[in-house]
PDB file of N, CA and C in Angstrom:
ATOM      1  N   MET A   1     -38.757  49.144 -27.911  1.00 67.00           N
ATOM      2  CA  MET A   1     -39.540  49.867 -28.410  1.00 67.00           C
ATOM      3  C   MET A   1     -39.987  50.856 -28.616  1.00 67.00           C
ATOM      4  N   GLN A   2     -39.774  51.563 -29.691  1.00 90.00           N
ATOM      5  CA  GLN A   2     -40.396  52.999 -30.113  1.00 90.00           C
ATOM      6  C   GLN A   2     -41.400  53.370 -30.861  1.00 90.00           C
ATOM      7  N   PRO A   3     -42.631  53.757 -30.505  1.00 93.00           N
ATOM      8  CA  PRO A   3     -43.576  53.703 -31.554  1.00 93.00           C
ATOM      9  C   PRO A   3     -43.709  55.073 -32.037  1.00 93.00           C
ATOM     10  N   ASP A   4     -43.927  54.953 -33.063  1.00 96.00           N
ATOM     11  CA  ASP A   4     -44.619  56.237 -34.110  1.00 96.00           C
ATOM     12  C   ASP A   4     -45.802  56.836 -33.653  1.00 96.00           C
ATOM     13  N   GLY A   5     -46.119  57.630 -32.801  1.00 97.00           N
ATOM     14  CA  GLY A   5     -46.948  57.985 -32.559  1.00 97.00           C
ATOM     15  C   GLY A   5     -48.522  58.703 -33.542  1.00 97.00           C
ATOM     16  N   PRO A   6     -47.011  59.352 -33.951  1.00 97.00           N
ATOM     17  CA  PRO A   6     -48.157  60.107 -34.722  1.00 97.00           C
ATOM     18  C   PRO A   6     -48.522  59.657 -35.902  1.00 97.00           C
ATOM     19  N   GLU A   7     -47.806  58.323 -36.230  1.00 97.00           N
ATOM     20  CA  GLU A   7     -48.369  57.231 -37.229  1.00 97.00           C
ATOM     21  C   GLU A   7     -49.273  56.495 -37.383  1.00 97.00           C
ATOM     22  N   ILE A   8     -49.625  55.965 -35.996  1.00 98.00           N
ATOM     23  CA  ILE A   8     -50.048  55.430 -34.986  1.00 98.00           C
ATOM     24  C   ILE A   8     -51.987  56.349 -35.052  1.00 98.00           C
ATOM     25  N   ARG A   9     -51.758  57.426 -34.764  1.00 98.00           N
ATOM     26  CA  ARG A   9     -52.698  58.190 -34.873  1.00 98.00           C
ATOM     27  C   ARG A   9     -53.623  58.068 -36.228  1.00 98.00           C
ATOM     28  N   ARG A  10     -52.437  58.712 -36.887  1.00 98.00           N
ATOM     29  CA  ARG A  10     -52.728  58.913 -38.418  1.00 98.00           C
ATOM     30  C   ARG A  10     -54.060  57.077 -38.960  1.00 98.00           C
ATOM     31  N   GLN A  11     -53.284  56.296 -39.270  1.00 98.00           N
ATOM     32  CA  GLN A  11     -53.386  55.058 -39.258  1.00 98.00           C
ATOM     33  C   GLN A  11     -55.469  54.594 -38.465  1.00 98.00           C
ATOM     34  N   ARG A  12     -54.671  55.210 -37.163  1.00 98.00           N
ATOM     35  CA  ARG A  12     -56.492  54.841 -36.135  1.00 98.00           C
ATOM     36  C   ARG A  12     -57.346  56.154 -36.637  1.00 98.00           C
ATOM     37  N   GLU A  13     -57.154  56.714 -37.438  1.00 98.00           N
ATOM     38  CA  GLU A  13     -58.309  57.723 -37.655  1.00 98.00           C
ATOM     39  C   GLU A  13     -58.648  57.860 -39.133  1.00 98.00           C
ATOM     40  N   GLU A  14     -57.779  57.059 -39.988  1.00 97.00           N
ATOM     41  CA  GLU A  14     -57.916  56.506 -41.212  1.00 97.00           C
ATOM     42  C   GLU A  14     -58.627  55.824 -41.173  1.00 97.00           C
ATOM     43  N   ARG A  15     -59.217  54.850 -40.496  1.00 97.00           N
ATOM     44  CA  ARG A  15     -59.751  53.290 -40.408  1.00 97.00           C
ATOM     45  C   ARG A  15     -60.740  53.893 -39.846  1.00 97.00           C
ATOM     46  N   GLY A  16     -61.289  55.031 -39.152  1.00 97.00           N
ATOM     47  CA  GLY A  16     -62.536  55.687 -38.269  1.00 97.00           C
ATOM     48  C   GLY A  16     -62.344  55.070 -37.402  1.00 97.00           C
ATOM     49  N   TYR A  17     -61.396  55.127 -36.055  1.00 97.00           N
ATOM     50  CA  TYR A  17     -61.525  54.642 -35.470  1.00 97.00           C
ATOM     51  C   TYR A  17     -61.270  56.270 -34.352  1.00 97.00           C
ATOM     52  N   GLY A  18     -62.153  56.078 -33.852  1.00 98.00           N
ATOM     53  CA  GLY A  18     -62.323  56.919 -32.356  1.00 98.00           C
ATOM     54  C   GLY A  18     -60.930  56.857 -31.069  1.00 98.00           C
ATOM     55  N   LEU A  19     -60.798  57.065 -30.701  1.00 98.00           N
ATOM     56  CA  LEU A  19     -59.560  57.203 -29.694  1.00 98.00           C
ATOM     57  C   LEU A  19     -60.146  55.802 -28.539  1.00 98.00           C
ATOM     58  N   ARG A  20     -61.295  56.214 -27.665  1.00 98.00           N
ATOM     59  CA  ARG A  20     -61.693  55.880 -26.642  1.00 98.00           C
ATOM     60  C   ARG A  20     -62.081  53.832 -27.551  1.00 98.00           C
ATOM     61  N   GLY A  21     -62.691  54.013 -28.604  1.00 98.00           N
ATOM     62  CA  GLY A  21     -63.086  53.351 -29.208  1.00 98.00           C
ATOM     63  C   GLY A  21     -61.883  51.768 -29.740  1.00 98.00           C
ATOM     64  N   PHE A  22     -61.251  52.694 -30.120  1.00 98.00           N
ATOM     65  CA  PHE A  22     -59.566  52.032 -30.513  1.00 98.00           C
ATOM     66  C   PHE A  22     -59.006  51.800 -29.375  1.00 98.00           C
ATOM     67  N   ALA A  23     -58.925  52.468 -27.688  1.00 98.00           N
ATOM     68  CA  ALA A  23     -58.021  51.616 -26.894  1.00 98.00           C
ATOM     69  C   ALA A  23     -58.654  50.462 -26.028  1.00 98.00           C
ATOM     70  N   LYS A  24     -60.182  50.685 -26.030  1.00 98.00           N
ATOM     71  CA  LYS A  24     -61.095  50.122 -25.711  1.00 98.00           C
ATOM     72  C   LYS A  24     -60.304  48.179 -26.657  1.00 98.00           C
ATOM     73  N   ALA A  25     -60.661  48.463 -27.756  1.00 98.00           N
ATOM     74  CA  ALA A  25     -60.636  47.241 -28.458  1.00 98.00           C
ATOM     75  C   ALA A  25     -59.210  46.553 -28.283  1.00 98.00           C
ATOM     76  N   ALA A  26     -58.188  47.884 -27.902  1.00 98.00           N
ATOM     77  CA  ALA A  26     -56.626  47.446 -27.234  1.00 98.00           C
ATOM     78  C   ALA A  26     -56.134  46.842 -26.281  1.00 98.00           C
ATOM     79  N   GLN A  27     -57.336  46.653 -25.580  1.00 98.00           N
ATOM     80  CA  GLN A  27     -57.361  47.018 -23.665  1.00 98.00           C
ATOM     81  C   GLN A  27     -56.149  47.294 -23.636  1.00 98.00           C
ATOM     82  N   ILE A  28     -56.383  48.605 -23.833  1.00 98.00           N
ATOM     83  CA  ILE A  28     -55.599  50.031 -22.649  1.00 98.00           C
ATOM     84  C   ILE A  28     -56.576  50.983 -22.240  1.00 98.00           C
ATOM     85  N   SER A  29     -56.105  51.755 -21.854  1.00 98.00           N
ATOM     86  CA  SER A  29     -56.420  52.988 -21.253  1.00 98.00           C
ATOM     87  C   SER A  29     -56.668  53.971 -22.124  1.00 98.00           C
ATOM     88  N   HIS A  30     -57.937  54.901 -22.636  1.00 98.00           N
ATOM     89  CA  HIS A  30     -57.682  56.118 -23.709  1.00 98.00           C
ATOM     90  C   HIS A  30     -56.862  57.431 -23.238  1.00 98.00           C
ATOM     91  N   GLY A  31     -56.732  57.430 -22.400  1.00 98.00           N
ATOM     92  CA  GLY A  31     -55.361  58.201 -21.477  1.00 98.00           C
ATOM     93  C   GLY A  31     -53.584  57.318 -21.698  1.00 98.00           C
ATOM     94  N   TYR A  32     -53.901  55.978 -21.648  1.00 98.00           N
ATOM     95  CA  TYR A  32     -52.475  55.779 -22.332  1.00 98.00           C
ATOM     96  C   TYR A  32     -52.264  55.737 -23.612  1.00 98.00           C
ATOM     97  N   LEU A  33     -53.059  54.963 -24.546  1.00 98.00           N
ATOM     98  CA  LEU A  33     -53.140  55.651 -25.934  1.00 98.00           C
ATOM     99  C   LEU A  33     -52.574  56.856 -26.152  1.00 98.00           C
ATOM    100  N   SER A  34     -53.256  57.730 -25.739  1.00 98.00           N
ATOM    101  CA  SER A  34     -53.163  58.897 -26.001  1.00 98.00           C
ATOM    102  C   SER A  34     -51.814  59.666 -25.697  1.00 98.00           C
ATOM    103  N   ARG A  35     -51.488  58.970 -24.736  1.00 98.00           N
ATOM    104  CA  ARG A  35     -49.764  59.819 -24.864  1.00 98.00           C
ATOM    105  C   ARG A  35     -48.966  58.341 -25.382  1.00 98.00           C
ATOM    106  N   ILE A  36     -49.326  57.395 -25.919  1.00 97.00           N
ATOM    107  CA  ILE A  36     -48.404  56.570 -27.104  1.00 97.00           C
ATOM    108  C   ILE A  36     -48.510  57.337 -28.240  1.00 97.00           C
ATOM    109  N   GLU A  37     -49.233  58.158 -28.203  1.00 97.00           N
ATOM    110  CA  GLU A  37     -49.857  58.626 -29.617  1.00 97.00           C
ATOM    111  C   GLU A  37     -49.485  59.910 -29.932  1.00 97.00           C
ATOM    112  N   ARG A  38     -48.967  60.978 -28.490  1.00 97.00           N
ATOM    113  CA  ARG A  38     -47.899  61.762 -28.387  1.00 97.00           C
ATOM    114  C   ARG A  38     -46.580  61.913 -28.035  1.00 97.00           C
ATOM    115  N   GLY A  39     -46.250  60.349 -27.868  1.00 94.00           N
ATOM    116  CA  GLY A  39     -44.836  60.645 -28.125  1.00 94.00           C
ATOM    117  C   GLY A  39     -44.223  60.044 -26.950  1.00 94.00           C
ATOM    118  N   LEU A  40     -45.391  60.095 -25.896  1.00 96.00           N
ATOM    119  CA  LEU A  40     -44.821  60.516 -23.906  1.00 96.00           C
ATOM    120  C   LEU A  40     -44.943  58.509 -23.508  1.00 96.00           C
ATOM    121  N   ARG A  41     -45.111  57.469 -23.680  1.00 95.00           N
ATOM    122  CA  ARG A  41     -44.904  56.439 -23.674  1.00 95.00           C
ATOM    123  C   ARG A  41     -44.660  55.866 -24.546  1.00 95.00           C
ATOM    124  N   SER A  42     -44.040  54.769 -24.218  1.00 94.00           N
ATOM    125  CA  SER A  42     -43.404  53.576 -25.120  1.00 94.00           C
ATOM    126  C   SER A  42     -43.857  52.187 -24.449  1.00 94.00           C
ATOM    127  N   PRO A  43     -45.426  51.448 -25.385  1.00 95.00           N
ATOM    128  CA  PRO A  43     -45.776  50.301 -24.728  1.00 95.00           C
ATOM    129  C   PRO A  43     -45.134  49.180 -24.712  1.00 95.00           C
ATOM    130  N   GLN A  44     -45.074  47.873 -23.991  1.00 95.00           N
ATOM    131  CA  GLN A  44     -44.602  46.638 -23.706  1.00 95.00           C
ATOM    132  C   GLN A  44     -45.417  46.348 -25.745  1.00 95.00           C
ATOM    133  N   PRO A  45     -44.278  45.262 -25.935  1.00 95.00           N
ATOM    134  CA  PRO A  45     -44.262  44.828 -27.425  1.00 95.00           C
ATOM    135  C   PRO A  45     -46.059  44.221 -27.532  1.00 95.00           C
ATOM    136  N   GLU A  46     -46.336  43.299 -26.233  1.00 97.00           N
ATOM    137  CA  GLU A  46     -47.614  42.476 -26.061  1.00 97.00           C
ATOM    138  C   GLU A  46     -48.948  43.579 -26.568  1.00 97.00           C
ATOM    139  N   VAL A  47     -48.622  45.279 -25.993  1.00 97.00           N
ATOM    140  CA  VAL A  47     -49.753  46.408 -26.685  1.00 97.00           C
ATOM    141  C   VAL A  47     -49.407  46.544 -28.008  1.00 97.00           C
ATOM    142  N   MET A  48     -47.948  46.753 -28.359  1.00 97.00           N
ATOM    143  CA  MET A  48     -47.853  47.046 -29.620  1.00 97.00           C
ATOM    144  C   MET A  48     -48.060  46.042 -30.861  1.00 97.00           C
ATOM    145  N   ALA A  49     -48.485  44.558 -30.092  1.00 97.00           N
ATOM    146  CA  ALA A  49     -49.208  43.557 -31.506  1.00 97.00           C
ATOM    147  C   ALA A  49     -50.346  44.239 -31.410  1.00 97.00           C
ATOM    148  N   ARG A  50     -51.044  44.450 -30.346  1.00 98.00           N
ATOM    149  CA  ARG A  50     -52.478  44.660 -30.437  1.00 98.00           C
ATOM    150  C   ARG A  50     -52.712  46.110 -31.289  1.00 98.00           C
ATOM    151  N   ILE A  51     -52.114  47.031 -31.074  1.00 98.00           N
ATOM    152  CA  ILE A  51     -52.004  47.956 -31.934  1.00 98.00           C
ATOM    153  C   ILE A  51     -52.308  47.860 -33.285  1.00 98.00           C
ATOM    154  N   ALA A  52     -50.702  46.986 -33.640  1.00 98.00           N
ATOM    155  CA  ALA A  52     -50.505  47.175 -35.361  1.00 98.00           C
ATOM    156  C   ALA A  52     -51.681  45.500 -35.471  1.00 98.00           C
ATOM    157  N   ARG A  53     -52.644  45.070 -35.025  1.00 98.00           N
ATOM    158  CA  ARG A  53     -53.297  43.803 -35.397  1.00 98.00           C
ATOM    159  C   ARG A  53     -54.738  44.655 -35.768  1.00 98.00           C
ATOM    160  N   LEU A  54     -55.068  45.609 -34.723  1.00 98.00           N
ATOM    161  CA  LEU A  54     -56.506  46.352 -34.757  1.00 98.00           C
ATOM    162  C   LEU A  54     -56.615  47.349 -36.045  1.00 98.00           C
ATOM    163  N   LEU A  55     -54.959  47.641 -36.316  1.00 98.00           N
ATOM    164  CA  LEU A  55     -54.567  48.590 -37.859  1.00 98.00           C
ATOM    165  C   LEU A  55     -54.835  48.152 -38.599  1.00 98.00           C
ATOM    166  N   GLY A  56     -54.202  46.517 -38.844  1.00 97.00           N
ATOM    167  CA  GLY A  56     -54.015  45.655 -39.495  1.00 97.00           C
ATOM    168  C   GLY A  56     -52.866  45.935 -40.407  1.00 97.00           C
ATOM    169  N   CYS A  57     -51.543  45.815 -39.624  1.00 97.00           N
ATOM    170  CA  CYS A  57     -50.553  46.324 -40.179  1.00 97.00           C
ATOM    171  C   CYS A  57     -49.361  45.639 -39.861  1.00 97.00           C
ATOM    172  N   ARG A  58     -47.908  45.596 -40.224  1.00 97.00           N
ATOM    173  CA  ARG A  58     -47.109  44.849 -39.180  1.00 97.00           C
ATOM    174  C   ARG A  58     -46.412  45.813 -37.422  1.00 97.00           C
ATOM    175  N   ILE A  59     -45.952  45.638 -36.714  1.00 96.00           N
ATOM    176  CA  ILE A  59     -45.433  46.576 -35.795  1.00 96.00           C
ATOM    177  C   ILE A  59     -44.656  47.443 -35.972  1.00 96.00           C
ATOM    178  N   ALA A  60     -43.594  46.819 -37.498  1.00 96.00           N
ATOM    179  CA  ALA A  60     -42.529  47.819 -37.314  1.00 96.00           C
ATOM    180  C   ALA A  60     -43.021  49.172 -38.719  1.00 96.00           C
ATOM    181  N   ASP A  61     -44.619  48.492 -39.068  1.00 96.00           N
ATOM    182  CA  ASP A  61     -44.994  50.126 -39.845  1.00 96.00           C
ATOM    183  C   ASP A  61     -45.309  50.827 -39.016  1.00 96.00           C
ATOM    184  N   ILE A  62     -45.146  50.714 -37.842  1.00 97.00           N
ATOM    185  CA  ILE A  62     -45.994  51.873 -36.482  1.00 97.00           C
ATOM    186  C   ILE A  62     -44.808  51.804 -35.238  1.00 97.00           C
ATOM    187  N   GLN A  63     -43.445  51.346 -35.461  1.00 95.00           N
ATOM    188  CA  GLN A  63     -42.305  51.956 -35.372  1.00 95.00           C
ATOM    189  C   GLN A  63     -41.367  52.883 -35.693  1.00 95.00           C
ATOM    190  N   ARG A  64     -41.052  53.977 -34.646  1.00 90.00           N
ATOM    191  CA  ARG A  64     -40.085  54.850 -35.196  1.00 90.00           C
ATOM    192  C   ARG A  64     -38.735  54.448 -35.409  1.00 90.00           C
ATOM    193  N   GLN A  65     -38.378  54.953 -37.202  1.00 81.00           N
ATOM    194  CA  GLN A  65     -37.306  54.854 -37.664  1.00 81.00           C
ATOM    195  C   GLN A  65     -36.267  54.808 -36.400  1.00 81.00           C
ATOM    196  N   GLN A  66     -35.239  53.926 -36.563  1.00 69.00           N
ATOM    197  CA  GLN A  66     -33.665  54.188 -35.848  1.00 69.00           C
ATOM    198  C   GLN A  66     -32.780  55.099 -36.106  1.00 69.00           C
ATOM    199  N   THR A  67     -32.814  55.644 -36.259  1.00 59.00           N
ATOM    200  CA  THR A  67     -31.540  57.209 -36.855  1.00 59.00           C
ATOM    201  C   THR A  67     -30.523  56.813 -36.222  1.00 59.00           C
ATOM    202  N   GLU A  68     -29.173  56.738 -36.471  1.00 46.00           N
ATOM    203  CA  GLU A  68     -27.642  57.109 -35.844  1.00 46.00           C
ATOM    204  C   GLU A  68     -27.861  57.901 -35.424  1.00 46.00           C
ATOM    205  N   THR A  69     -27.696  58.798 -34.295  1.00 49.00           N
ATOM    206  CA  THR A  69     -27.183  59.668 -33.720  1.00 49.00           C
ATOM    207  C   THR A  69     -25.156  59.923 -33.261  1.00 49.00           C
ATOM    208  N   ASN A  70     -24.262  59.166 -33.506  1.00 48.00           N
ATOM    209  CA  ASN A  70     -23.386  59.587 -33.268  1.00 48.00           C
ATOM    210  C   ASN A  70     -22.358  60.472 -34.159  1.00 48.00           C
ATOM    211  N   ASP A  71     -21.974  61.593 -34.148  1.00 48.00           N
ATOM    212  CA  ASP A  71     -21.931  62.750 -34.468  1.00 48.00           C
ATOM    213  C   ASP A  71     -20.073  62.122 -35.089  1.00 48.00           C
ATOM    214  N   GLU A  72     -19.697  61.473 -34.629  1.00 49.00           N
ATOM    215  CA  GLU A  72     -18.360  60.853 -34.767  1.00 49.00           C
ATOM    216  C   GLU A  72     -18.587  59.690 -36.468  1.00 49.00           C
ATOM    217  N   PRO A  73     -16.752  60.399 -37.074  1.00 49.00           N
ATOM    218  CA  PRO A  73     -17.340  59.487 -38.085  1.00 49.00           C
ATOM    219  C   PRO A  73     -16.982  57.752 -38.293  1.00 49.00           C
ATOM    220  N   GLU A  74     -17.405  57.055 -38.501  1.00 50.00           N
ATOM    221  CA  GLU A  74     -16.919  55.420 -38.139  1.00 50.00           C
ATOM    222  C   GLU A  74     -15.342  55.110 -38.461  1.00 50.00           C
ATOM    223  N   HIS A  75     -14.926  54.572 -37.292  1.00 50.00           N
ATOM    224  CA  HIS A  75     -13.868  54.269 -37.386  1.00 50.00           C
ATOM    225  C   HIS A  75     -13.788  52.683 -38.637  1.00 50.00           C
ATOM    226  N   ARG A  76     -13.244  52.430 -39.467  1.00 44.00           N
ATOM    227  CA  ARG A  76     -13.037  50.948 -40.065  1.00 44.00           C
ATOM    228  C   ARG A  76     -11.380  50.942 -39.884  1.00 44.00           C
TER     229      ARG A  76
END
């Protein structure tokens, strides 16, 4: 599960949460939340669920969109 760190941060700040207060509400350390927002950590699904619940959104709304990275054409 790849979080969209910048989107999490944008939504957190838009809702008026500070880093420490949000992390405490999500039951994680502020350092861990900071690493998630900077794209350095991928949280467990239950942590993503707590973050999404606090932001009032779906987990899918704060996940990085999967893009195909294969440069070769698809064979049919």
